[in-house]
mmCIF file of C-alpha atoms and ligand atoms in Angstrom:
data_model
loop_
_atom_site.group_PDB
_atom_site.id
_atom_site.type_symbol
_atom_site.label_atom_id
_atom_site.label_comp_id
_atom_site.label_asym_id
_atom_site.label_seq_id
_atom_site.Cartn_x
_atom_site.Cartn_y
_atom_site.Cartn_z
ATOM 1 C CA MET A 567 -51.978 0.173 16.222
ATOM 2 C CA LEU A 568 -48.409 -0.798 15.015
ATOM 3 C CA GLY A 569 -47.577 -1.831 18.662
ATOM 4 C CA ALA A 570 -50.544 -4.208 18.886
ATOM 5 C CA THR A 571 -49.960 -5.677 15.374
ATOM 6 C CA SER A 572 -46.231 -6.236 15.851
ATOM 7 C CA LYS A 573 -46.880 -7.744 19.326
ATOM 8 C CA ALA A 574 -49.403 -10.163 17.705
ATOM 9 C CA PHE A 575 -46.940 -11.055 14.951
ATOM 10 C CA PHE A 576 -44.024 -11.792 17.277
ATOM 11 C CA HIS A 577 -46.260 -13.564 19.773
ATOM 12 C CA SER A 578 -47.407 -15.965 17.031
ATOM 13 C CA LEU A 579 -43.726 -16.502 15.971
ATOM 14 C CA ALA A 580 -42.961 -17.398 19.669
ATOM 15 C CA GLN A 581 -45.275 -20.437 19.364
ATOM 16 C CA ILE A 582 -43.345 -21.954 16.452
ATOM 17 C CA GLY A 583 -41.211 -24.786 17.853
ATOM 18 C CA VAL A 584 -38.830 -25.078 14.813
ATOM 19 C CA LEU A 585 -38.094 -21.365 15.058
ATOM 20 C CA GLN A 586 -37.417 -21.700 18.761
ATOM 21 C CA ARG A 587 -35.033 -24.618 18.175
ATOM 22 C CA MET A 588 -33.157 -22.689 15.432
ATOM 23 C CA ALA A 589 -32.946 -19.612 17.569
ATOM 24 C CA SER A 590 -31.664 -21.475 20.589
ATOM 25 C CA ARG A 591 -28.820 -22.839 18.270
ATOM 26 C CA TYR A 592 -27.538 -19.343 17.328
ATOM 27 C CA GLY A 593 -29.151 -16.903 19.823
ATOM 28 C CA MET A 594 -26.855 -17.416 22.765
ATOM 29 C CA ALA A 595 -23.803 -18.819 21.033
ATOM 30 C CA PRO A 596 -20.661 -18.342 23.280
ATOM 31 C CA GLY A 597 -18.975 -14.955 22.689
ATOM 32 C CA GLY A 598 -21.635 -13.829 20.270
ATOM 33 C CA GLY A 599 -25.324 -14.705 19.662
ATOM 34 C CA PHE A 600 -28.009 -12.185 18.637
ATOM 35 C CA ALA A 601 -29.952 -12.628 21.825
ATOM 36 C CA ARG A 602 -27.078 -11.679 24.191
ATOM 37 C CA ARG A 603 -28.112 -7.969 23.789
ATOM 38 C CA PHE A 604 -31.205 -8.671 25.850
ATOM 39 C CA ILE A 605 -30.416 -11.950 27.760
ATOM 40 C CA ALA A 606 -27.509 -11.908 30.278
ATOM 41 C CA GLY A 607 -26.658 -15.662 29.996
ATOM 42 C CA GLU A 608 -27.992 -19.227 30.053
ATOM 43 C CA SER A 609 -26.766 -19.909 33.594
ATOM 44 C CA VAL A 610 -26.869 -17.874 36.806
ATOM 45 C CA ASP A 611 -23.040 -17.755 36.904
ATOM 46 C CA GLU A 612 -22.943 -16.443 33.296
ATOM 47 C CA ALA A 613 -25.618 -13.863 34.202
ATOM 48 C CA VAL A 614 -23.796 -12.784 37.385
ATOM 49 C CA GLY A 615 -20.588 -12.373 35.273
ATOM 50 C CA ALA A 616 -22.536 -10.179 32.800
ATOM 51 C CA VAL A 617 -23.901 -7.821 35.520
ATOM 52 C CA LYS A 618 -20.957 -7.673 37.942
ATOM 53 C CA ASP A 619 -20.038 -4.141 36.735
ATOM 54 C CA LEU A 620 -23.548 -2.664 37.111
ATOM 55 C CA PRO A 621 -23.085 -1.440 40.694
ATOM 56 C CA SER A 622 -19.915 0.331 39.716
ATOM 57 C CA ARG A 623 -22.025 2.252 37.168
ATOM 58 C CA GLY A 624 -24.472 3.151 39.933
ATOM 59 C CA LEU A 625 -27.097 0.664 38.723
ATOM 60 C CA LEU A 626 -29.204 -1.622 40.844
ATOM 61 C CA LEU A 627 -30.514 -4.982 39.548
ATOM 62 C CA THR A 628 -33.159 -7.717 39.689
ATOM 63 C CA MET A 629 -32.518 -11.154 38.382
ATOM 64 C CA ASP A 630 -35.109 -12.961 36.425
ATOM 65 C CA TYR A 631 -34.745 -16.735 35.757
ATOM 66 C CA LEU A 632 -36.592 -17.092 32.497
ATOM 67 C CA GLY A 633 -39.407 -19.610 32.210
ATOM 68 C CA GLU A 634 -43.191 -19.541 32.037
ATOM 69 C CA SER A 635 -46.387 -21.446 31.303
ATOM 70 C CA VAL A 636 -45.145 -24.796 32.727
ATOM 71 C CA GLY A 637 -47.710 -27.629 32.263
ATOM 72 C CA THR A 638 -46.946 -30.123 35.026
ATOM 73 C CA ALA A 639 -46.290 -30.149 38.775
ATOM 74 C CA VAL A 640 -42.948 -31.824 38.018
ATOM 75 C CA GLU A 641 -41.820 -28.919 35.839
ATOM 76 C CA ALA A 642 -43.032 -26.399 38.384
ATOM 77 C CA ASP A 643 -41.104 -28.318 41.078
ATOM 78 C CA ALA A 644 -37.904 -28.291 38.926
ATOM 79 C CA ALA A 645 -38.232 -24.517 38.282
ATOM 80 C CA THR A 646 -38.672 -23.992 42.061
ATOM 81 C CA ARG A 647 -35.573 -26.043 42.859
ATOM 82 C CA ASP A 648 -33.675 -24.123 40.219
ATOM 83 C CA TYR A 649 -34.752 -20.802 41.933
ATOM 84 C CA LEU A 650 -33.525 -22.112 45.307
ATOM 85 C CA GLY A 651 -30.072 -22.821 43.719
ATOM 86 C CA ILE A 652 -30.151 -19.407 42.178
ATOM 87 C CA LEU A 653 -30.819 -17.696 45.508
ATOM 88 C CA ASP A 654 -27.712 -19.550 46.881
ATOM 89 C CA SER A 655 -25.625 -18.539 43.877
ATOM 90 C CA ILE A 656 -26.623 -14.912 44.262
ATOM 91 C CA VAL A 657 -25.744 -14.996 47.982
ATOM 92 C CA ARG A 658 -22.347 -16.533 47.223
ATOM 93 C CA SER A 659 -21.608 -14.089 44.353
ATOM 94 C CA GLY A 660 -22.221 -11.075 46.561
ATOM 95 C CA ILE A 661 -24.422 -9.262 43.954
ATOM 96 C CA GLU A 662 -27.649 -7.516 45.078
ATOM 97 C CA ARG A 663 -30.361 -9.835 46.481
ATOM 98 C CA ASN A 664 -33.367 -9.026 44.301
ATOM 99 C CA VAL A 665 -35.248 -11.438 42.019
ATOM 100 C CA SER A 666 -38.312 -11.422 39.785
ATOM 101 C CA VAL A 667 -40.525 -14.537 39.338
ATOM 102 C CA LYS A 668 -43.362 -15.553 37.140
ATOM 103 C CA LEU A 669 -46.210 -17.523 38.691
ATOM 104 C CA THR A 670 -46.845 -19.655 35.578
ATOM 105 C CA GLN A 671 -43.191 -20.796 35.924
ATOM 106 C CA LEU A 672 -44.144 -22.045 39.426
ATOM 107 C CA GLY A 673 -47.241 -23.986 38.346
ATOM 108 C CA LEU A 674 -50.177 -21.514 38.171
ATOM 109 C CA ASP A 675 -51.421 -23.315 35.106
ATOM 110 C CA VAL A 676 -51.327 -26.609 37.043
ATOM 111 C CA ASP A 677 -53.218 -25.405 40.082
ATOM 112 C CA ARG A 678 -53.138 -22.412 42.363
ATOM 113 C CA ALA A 679 -52.169 -24.375 45.531
ATOM 114 C CA THR A 680 -49.093 -25.910 43.837
ATOM 115 C CA CYS A 681 -48.032 -22.415 42.688
ATOM 116 C CA VAL A 682 -48.523 -20.825 46.090
ATOM 117 C CA ASP A 683 -46.615 -23.702 47.861
ATOM 118 C CA ASN A 684 -43.751 -23.311 45.293
ATOM 119 C CA LEU A 685 -43.656 -19.563 45.746
ATOM 120 C CA ARG A 686 -43.505 -19.986 49.623
ATOM 121 C CA ARG A 687 -40.605 -22.492 49.155
ATOM 122 C CA ILE A 688 -38.709 -19.579 47.393
ATOM 123 C CA LEU A 689 -39.940 -16.798 49.696
ATOM 124 C CA ASP A 690 -38.869 -18.426 53.002
ATOM 125 C CA PRO A 691 -35.205 -18.695 52.218
ATOM 126 C CA ALA A 692 -35.350 -15.386 50.313
ATOM 127 C CA THR A 693 -36.755 -13.701 53.474
ATOM 128 C CA GLU A 694 -34.064 -15.363 55.550
ATOM 129 C CA HIS A 695 -31.285 -13.994 53.266
ATOM 130 C CA GLY A 696 -32.763 -10.462 52.830
ATOM 131 C CA PHE A 697 -34.002 -10.783 49.268
ATOM 132 C CA PHE A 698 -36.692 -8.653 47.670
ATOM 133 C CA VAL A 699 -38.974 -10.786 45.399
ATOM 134 C CA ARG A 700 -41.046 -9.166 42.657
ATOM 135 C CA ILE A 701 -44.007 -11.143 41.184
ATOM 136 C CA ASP A 702 -44.008 -10.241 37.430
ATOM 137 C CA MET A 703 -47.432 -9.711 35.784
ATOM 138 C CA GLU A 704 -48.307 -11.971 32.819
ATOM 139 C CA ASN A 705 -51.319 -11.784 30.428
ATOM 140 C CA SER A 706 -54.663 -10.614 31.615
ATOM 141 C CA THR A 707 -56.113 -14.090 32.227
ATOM 142 C CA TYR A 708 -53.713 -14.096 35.289
ATOM 143 C CA THR A 709 -54.193 -10.531 36.663
ATOM 144 C CA SER A 710 -56.838 -11.273 39.291
ATOM 145 C CA VAL A 711 -55.317 -14.592 40.476
ATOM 146 C CA THR A 712 -51.832 -13.058 40.668
ATOM 147 C CA LEU A 713 -53.042 -10.114 42.729
ATOM 148 C CA LYS A 714 -55.017 -12.433 44.942
ATOM 149 C CA ILE A 715 -51.960 -14.680 45.543
ATOM 150 C CA PHE A 716 -49.905 -11.566 46.306
ATOM 151 C CA GLU A 717 -52.532 -10.387 48.887
ATOM 152 C CA THR A 718 -52.712 -13.809 50.440
ATOM 153 C CA LEU A 719 -48.953 -13.846 51.069
ATOM 154 C CA TRP A 720 -49.045 -10.284 52.167
ATOM 155 C CA ASP A 721 -51.762 -11.165 54.704
ATOM 156 C CA GLN A 722 -49.520 -14.055 55.924
ATOM 157 C CA GLY A 723 -46.824 -11.487 56.772
ATOM 158 C CA TYR A 724 -44.510 -11.561 53.741
ATOM 159 C CA ARG A 725 -43.288 -8.022 53.262
ATOM 160 C CA ASN A 726 -40.223 -8.510 51.014
ATOM 161 C CA ILE A 727 -42.503 -8.985 48.038
ATOM 162 C CA GLY A 728 -43.804 -6.707 45.299
ATOM 163 C CA VAL A 729 -46.108 -6.902 42.338
ATOM 164 C CA VAL A 730 -46.573 -5.386 38.917
ATOM 165 C CA LEU A 731 -49.398 -3.370 37.305
ATOM 166 C CA GLN A 732 -49.802 -2.801 33.527
ATOM 167 C CA SER A 733 -51.139 0.624 32.487
ATOM 168 C CA TYR A 734 -52.777 -0.833 29.298
ATOM 169 C CA LEU A 735 -55.367 -2.591 31.457
ATOM 170 C CA MET A 736 -58.511 -0.585 32.205
ATOM 171 C CA ARG A 737 -58.740 -1.997 35.784
ATOM 172 C CA THR A 738 -55.322 -0.629 36.745
ATOM 173 C CA ASP A 739 -56.526 2.654 38.231
ATOM 174 C CA ASP A 740 -58.487 0.666 40.825
ATOM 175 C CA ASP A 741 -55.650 -1.785 41.418
ATOM 176 C CA VAL A 742 -53.251 1.077 42.049
ATOM 177 C CA LYS A 743 -55.619 2.534 44.768
ATOM 178 C CA HIS A 744 -56.015 -0.897 46.420
ATOM 179 C CA LEU A 745 -52.303 -1.718 46.494
ATOM 180 C CA ASN A 746 -51.412 1.734 47.719
ATOM 181 C CA ALA A 747 -53.855 1.328 50.574
ATOM 182 C CA MET A 748 -52.077 -1.952 51.445
ATOM 183 C CA GLY A 749 -48.683 -0.283 51.479
ATOM 184 C CA ALA A 750 -47.476 -2.693 48.819
ATOM 185 C CA ARG A 751 -44.493 -2.016 46.481
ATOM 186 C CA VAL A 752 -45.732 -1.718 42.870
ATOM 187 C CA ARG A 753 -43.719 -1.877 39.605
ATOM 188 C CA LEU A 754 -45.643 0.119 36.950
ATOM 189 C CA VAL A 755 -45.213 -0.948 33.281
ATOM 190 C CA LYS A 756 -47.151 -0.384 30.085
ATOM 191 C CA GLY A 757 -47.828 -4.055 29.432
ATOM 192 C CA ALA A 758 -46.020 -6.480 27.087
ATOM 193 C CA TYR A 759 -48.792 -8.905 26.055
ATOM 194 C CA LYS A 760 -51.410 -8.911 23.181
ATOM 195 C CA GLU A 761 -54.634 -8.095 25.023
ATOM 196 C CA PRO A 762 -58.285 -7.780 23.719
ATOM 197 C CA LYS A 763 -59.897 -4.288 23.673
ATOM 198 C CA SER A 764 -62.463 -5.553 26.163
ATOM 199 C CA VAL A 765 -59.842 -5.257 28.920
ATOM 200 C CA ALA A 766 -56.982 -3.132 27.502
ATOM 201 C CA TYR A 767 -56.377 0.138 25.757
ATOM 202 C CA GLN A 768 -55.138 -0.542 22.261
ATOM 203 C CA ASN A 769 -53.811 2.901 21.338
ATOM 204 C CA LYS A 770 -50.390 4.211 22.610
ATOM 205 C CA VAL A 771 -51.905 7.562 23.529
ATOM 206 C CA ASP A 772 -54.386 5.925 25.945
ATOM 207 C CA VAL A 773 -51.736 3.475 27.299
ATOM 208 C CA ASP A 774 -49.416 6.409 27.925
ATOM 209 C CA ALA A 775 -52.113 8.572 29.548
ATOM 210 C CA ALA A 776 -53.022 5.654 31.881
ATOM 211 C CA PHE A 777 -49.283 5.202 32.674
ATOM 212 C CA VAL A 778 -48.978 8.919 33.741
ATOM 213 C CA ARG A 779 -52.192 8.729 35.898
ATOM 214 C CA ALA A 780 -50.882 5.573 37.655
ATOM 215 C CA MET A 781 -47.386 7.013 38.083
ATOM 216 C CA GLU A 782 -48.748 10.198 39.772
ATOM 217 C CA ARG A 783 -50.894 8.230 42.160
ATOM 218 C CA LEU A 784 -48.087 5.865 43.012
ATOM 219 C CA LEU A 785 -45.685 8.725 43.692
ATOM 220 C CA ASP A 786 -48.327 10.448 45.845
ATOM 221 C CA GLU A 787 -49.669 7.493 47.834
ATOM 222 C CA GLY A 788 -47.496 4.423 46.901
ATOM 223 C CA THR A 789 -44.686 2.712 48.787
ATOM 224 C CA TYR A 790 -41.351 3.114 46.969
ATOM 225 C CA PRO A 791 -42.888 2.534 43.563
ATOM 226 C CA ALA A 792 -40.884 1.362 40.528
ATOM 227 C CA ILE A 793 -41.495 3.263 37.316
ATOM 228 C CA ALA A 794 -40.447 0.711 34.616
ATOM 229 C CA THR A 795 -40.203 2.179 31.058
ATOM 230 C CA HIS A 796 -37.756 3.051 28.401
ATOM 231 C CA ASP A 797 -40.018 5.843 27.065
ATOM 232 C CA PRO A 798 -38.326 9.205 27.453
ATOM 233 C CA ASN A 799 -41.705 10.905 27.609
ATOM 234 C CA MET A 800 -42.811 8.775 30.542
ATOM 235 C CA ILE A 801 -39.500 9.304 32.244
ATOM 236 C CA ASP A 802 -39.635 13.058 31.810
ATOM 237 C CA ALA A 803 -43.242 13.110 33.014
ATOM 238 C CA THR A 804 -42.131 11.201 36.203
ATOM 239 C CA LYS A 805 -39.255 13.578 36.809
ATOM 240 C CA ARG A 806 -41.328 16.678 36.244
ATOM 241 C CA TYR A 807 -44.112 15.385 38.628
ATOM 242 C CA ALA A 808 -41.673 14.516 41.274
ATOM 243 C CA ALA A 809 -40.031 17.895 41.040
ATOM 244 C CA HIS A 810 -43.379 19.628 40.993
ATOM 245 C CA LYS A 811 -44.325 17.935 44.134
ATOM 246 C CA GLY A 812 -40.954 18.325 45.817
ATOM 247 C CA TYR A 813 -40.387 14.559 46.133
ATOM 248 C CA MET A 814 -36.904 13.275 46.919
ATOM 249 C CA ARG A 815 -35.407 11.274 44.145
ATOM 250 C CA ASN A 816 -35.182 8.170 46.213
ATOM 251 C CA ARG A 817 -38.959 8.159 46.919
ATOM 252 C CA PHE A 818 -39.241 5.849 43.885
ATOM 253 C CA GLU A 819 -36.943 4.116 41.390
ATOM 254 C CA PHE A 820 -36.818 3.806 37.603
ATOM 255 C CA GLN A 821 -36.431 0.384 36.003
ATOM 256 C CA MET A 822 -35.372 -0.792 32.565
ATOM 257 C CA LEU A 823 -34.646 -4.024 30.802
ATOM 258 C CA PHE A 824 -31.094 -5.412 30.381
ATOM 259 C CA GLY A 825 -29.645 -4.169 27.038
ATOM 260 C CA ILE A 826 -32.308 -1.528 26.353
ATOM 261 C CA ARG A 827 -31.605 2.256 26.442
ATOM 262 C CA ARG A 828 -28.353 1.729 28.387
ATOM 263 C CA ASP A 829 -27.597 5.426 27.727
ATOM 264 C CA LEU A 830 -30.700 6.403 29.667
ATOM 265 C CA GLN A 831 -29.925 3.949 32.440
ATOM 266 C CA THR A 832 -26.537 5.520 32.982
ATOM 267 C CA SER A 833 -27.671 9.086 32.682
ATOM 268 C CA LEU A 834 -30.634 8.610 35.127
ATOM 269 C CA ALA A 835 -28.252 7.021 37.728
ATOM 270 C CA ALA A 836 -25.833 9.850 37.221
ATOM 271 C CA GLU A 837 -28.634 12.244 37.935
ATOM 272 C CA GLY A 838 -29.141 10.533 41.344
ATOM 273 C CA TYR A 839 -32.231 8.513 40.583
ATOM 274 C CA PRO A 840 -32.263 4.885 41.841
ATOM 275 C CA MET A 841 -32.117 2.975 38.529
ATOM 276 C CA ARG A 842 -32.697 -0.820 38.486
ATOM 277 C CA VAL A 843 -31.906 -3.124 35.572
ATOM 278 C CA TYR A 844 -34.096 -6.232 35.080
ATOM 279 C CA VAL A 845 -31.658 -8.973 34.172
ATOM 280 C CA PRO A 846 -33.207 -12.054 32.373
ATOM 281 C CA PHE A 847 -31.157 -15.265 32.086
ATOM 282 C CA GLY A 848 -31.693 -18.888 31.422
ATOM 283 C CA LYS A 849 -32.322 -21.304 28.621
ATOM 284 C CA GLN A 850 -36.029 -20.574 28.238
ATOM 285 C CA TRP A 851 -35.312 -17.111 26.674
ATOM 286 C CA PHE A 852 -37.257 -17.346 23.402
ATOM 287 C CA PRO A 853 -40.696 -16.095 24.521
ATOM 288 C CA TYR A 854 -39.083 -13.169 26.482
ATOM 289 C CA PHE A 855 -36.933 -12.359 23.364
ATOM 290 C CA MET A 856 -39.962 -12.384 21.103
ATOM 291 C CA ARG A 857 -41.776 -9.906 23.403
ATOM 292 C CA ARG A 858 -38.821 -7.585 23.043
ATOM 293 C CA LEU A 859 -39.039 -7.803 19.251
ATOM 294 C CA GLY A 860 -42.770 -7.215 19.451
ATOM 295 C CA GLU A 861 -42.161 -4.025 21.318
ATOM 296 C CA ARG A 862 -39.616 -2.672 18.770
ATOM 297 C CA PRO A 863 -39.564 -4.557 15.493
ATOM 298 C CA ALA A 864 -36.416 -2.614 14.662
ATOM 299 C CA ASN A 865 -34.668 -4.972 17.132
ATOM 300 C CA VAL A 866 -34.796 -7.557 14.359
ATOM 301 C CA GLY A 867 -31.663 -5.710 13.169
ATOM 302 C CA PHE A 868 -29.793 -7.209 16.212
ATOM 303 C CA VAL A 869 -30.817 -10.686 15.067
ATOM 304 C CA LEU A 870 -29.688 -10.189 11.485
ATOM 305 C CA ARG A 871 -26.388 -8.564 12.474
ATOM 306 C CA GLY A 872 -25.907 -11.321 15.024
ATOM 307 C CA LEU A 873 -26.517 -13.997 12.415
ATOM 308 C CA VAL A 874 -24.146 -12.273 9.902
ATOM 309 C CA ASN A 875 -21.407 -12.017 12.501
ATOM 310 C CA GLU A 876 -22.089 -15.603 13.352
ATOM 311 C CA LYS A 877 -21.113 -16.741 9.858
HETATM 312 C C1 LIG B 1435 -38.090 -3.507 34.502
HETATM 313 C C2 LIG B 1435 -39.167 -3.996 33.663
HETATM 314 C C3 LIG B 1435 -40.048 -4.930 34.110
HETATM 315 C C4 LIG B 1435 -41.072 -5.344 33.313
HETATM 316 N N1 LIG B 1435 -41.967 -6.346 33.744
HETATM 317 C C5 LIG B 1435 -43.138 -6.617 33.045
HETATM 318 C C6 LIG B 1435 -44.144 -7.435 33.592
HETATM 319 O O1 LIG B 1435 -44.000 -7.966 34.655
HETATM 320 N N2 LIG B 1435 -45.262 -7.676 32.829
HETATM 321 C C7 LIG B 1435 -45.451 -6.989 31.566
HETATM 322 O O2 LIG B 1435 -46.528 -7.172 30.891
HETATM 323 N N3 LIG B 1435 -44.510 -6.207 31.100
HETATM 324 C C8 LIG B 1435 -43.268 -6.003 31.736
HETATM 325 N N4 LIG B 1435 -42.416 -5.144 31.173
HETATM 326 C C9 LIG B 1435 -42.536 -4.738 29.839
HETATM 327 C C10 LIG B 1435 -43.339 -3.521 29.661
HETATM 328 O O3 LIG B 1435 -44.652 -3.770 29.880
HETATM 329 C C11 LIG B 1435 -43.193 -2.892 28.225
HETATM 330 O O4 LIG B 1435 -43.644 -3.915 27.260
HETATM 331 C C12 LIG B 1435 -41.785 -2.519 27.787
HETATM 332 O O5 LIG B 1435 -41.189 -1.874 28.910
HETATM 333 C C13 LIG B 1435 -41.845 -1.527 26.615
HETATM 334 O O6 LIG B 1435 -42.595 -0.418 26.949
HETATM 335 P P1 LIG B 1435 -41.958 1.062 27.288
HETATM 336 O O7 LIG B 1435 -42.543 1.474 28.500
HETATM 337 O O8 LIG B 1435 -40.466 1.014 27.188
HETATM 338 O O9 LIG B 1435 -42.554 2.006 26.176
HETATM 339 P P2 LIG B 1435 -42.861 1.906 24.641
HETATM 340 O O10 LIG B 1435 -43.816 2.955 24.352
HETATM 341 O O11 LIG B 1435 -43.074 0.554 24.179
HETATM 342 O O12 LIG B 1435 -41.375 2.299 24.037
HETATM 343 C C14 LIG B 1435 -40.963 3.607 24.205
HETATM 344 C C15 LIG B 1435 -39.495 3.681 23.651
HETATM 345 O O13 LIG B 1435 -38.644 2.860 24.431
HETATM 346 C C16 LIG B 1435 -37.762 2.121 23.640
HETATM 347 N N5 LIG B 1435 -38.051 0.756 23.637
HETATM 348 C C17 LIG B 1435 -39.152 0.145 24.253
HETATM 349 N N6 LIG B 1435 -39.122 -1.233 24.232
HETATM 350 C C18 LIG B 1435 -37.962 -1.481 23.545
HETATM 351 C C19 LIG B 1435 -37.304 -2.764 23.120
HETATM 352 N N7 LIG B 1435 -37.912 -3.948 23.340
HETATM 353 N N8 LIG B 1435 -36.171 -2.623 22.479
HETATM 354 C C20 LIG B 1435 -35.535 -1.435 22.284
HETATM 355 N N9 LIG B 1435 -36.093 -0.272 22.638
HETATM 356 C C21 LIG B 1435 -37.269 -0.293 23.281
HETATM 357 C C22 LIG B 1435 -37.968 2.621 22.176
HETATM 358 O O14 LIG B 1435 -37.062 3.693 21.997
HETATM 359 C C23 LIG B 1435 -39.369 3.050 22.222
HETATM 360 O O15 LIG B 1435 -39.653 4.068 21.272
HETATM 361 C C24 LIG B 1435 -41.354 -4.759 31.986
HETATM 362 C C25 LIG B 1435 -40.474 -3.650 31.583
HETATM 363 C C26 LIG B 1435 -39.434 -3.299 32.433
HETATM 364 C C27 LIG B 1435 -38.549 -2.127 31.969
#
């Protein structure tokens, strides 16, 4: 229950504008800033600079331009044009061509057609330049429409796209079967949002059990699945299952968030597992940052230390 309660608490803090303004003053201050542990930078160039050494440590990456829940077509268009610029910057920088996007950043709250048009505006140059594009999963009010949009694009021939499933949702067992049958690439996560018990498991034991079920089915029938977790128990369960089945280590990949369990990131890569780091950047970092605090309230320590150092 602590997980659900702390998630609810930090999610409510994320809605407080004055807190967001204060945080954006200190959080990403040049050379310091308490949020820099989790956020790679406020611009793509800063983020590229922060991840340039990852490949030399055997780590893969996916770049995530932070932003969500835009309310107008103008904002959605601006975010889309930002993403087009980011694709160009990534091509110029020479880092790996892999990005993650959120559909509410592209206008899903405005209307579905606007969102799909904007996503295609990103996918076409991304396809041309050999990018892989992952569609992140947001809260459960968006699950069905996100999977439908993914399937629409898949049916239109886009193959350099992937999607995310959350093990805390009770529907995920069926979604895994469906996406496996399509041959789609799935990132499996536990789920970062506060969800009602009508659609989601509330206890960690049930969320973890569902994660293991989905992981096994993805490793058996999936297409290069991504097992995204910092939980040593989930990582060990995945390694054990793969070994038990005699699967090659490159049949799937592990994924973790920038700045979290960097020790595990390095050790898994050293063991020969593909290990991808999810690299968030941009000015709209507050909601993402609050989700990270919601997952592990002990992270507030970073904030306090960051603020003290700031002084
Ligand atoms: C690559 C990647 C992409 C993701 N994409 C999405 C998405 O599209 N949609 C979505 O809903 N969620 C997404 N998430 C978040 C995910 O759903 C979980 O909320 C998050 O990964 C924490 O869960 P966990 O599996 O690490 O396990 P938990 O059971 O939450 O944590 C297990 C252990 O991991 C460590 N840990 C976990 N979180 C943190 C943290 N914030 N800070 C420090 N240590 C931590 C702690 O040691 C903790 O004891 C993503 C996560 C990753 C790694």
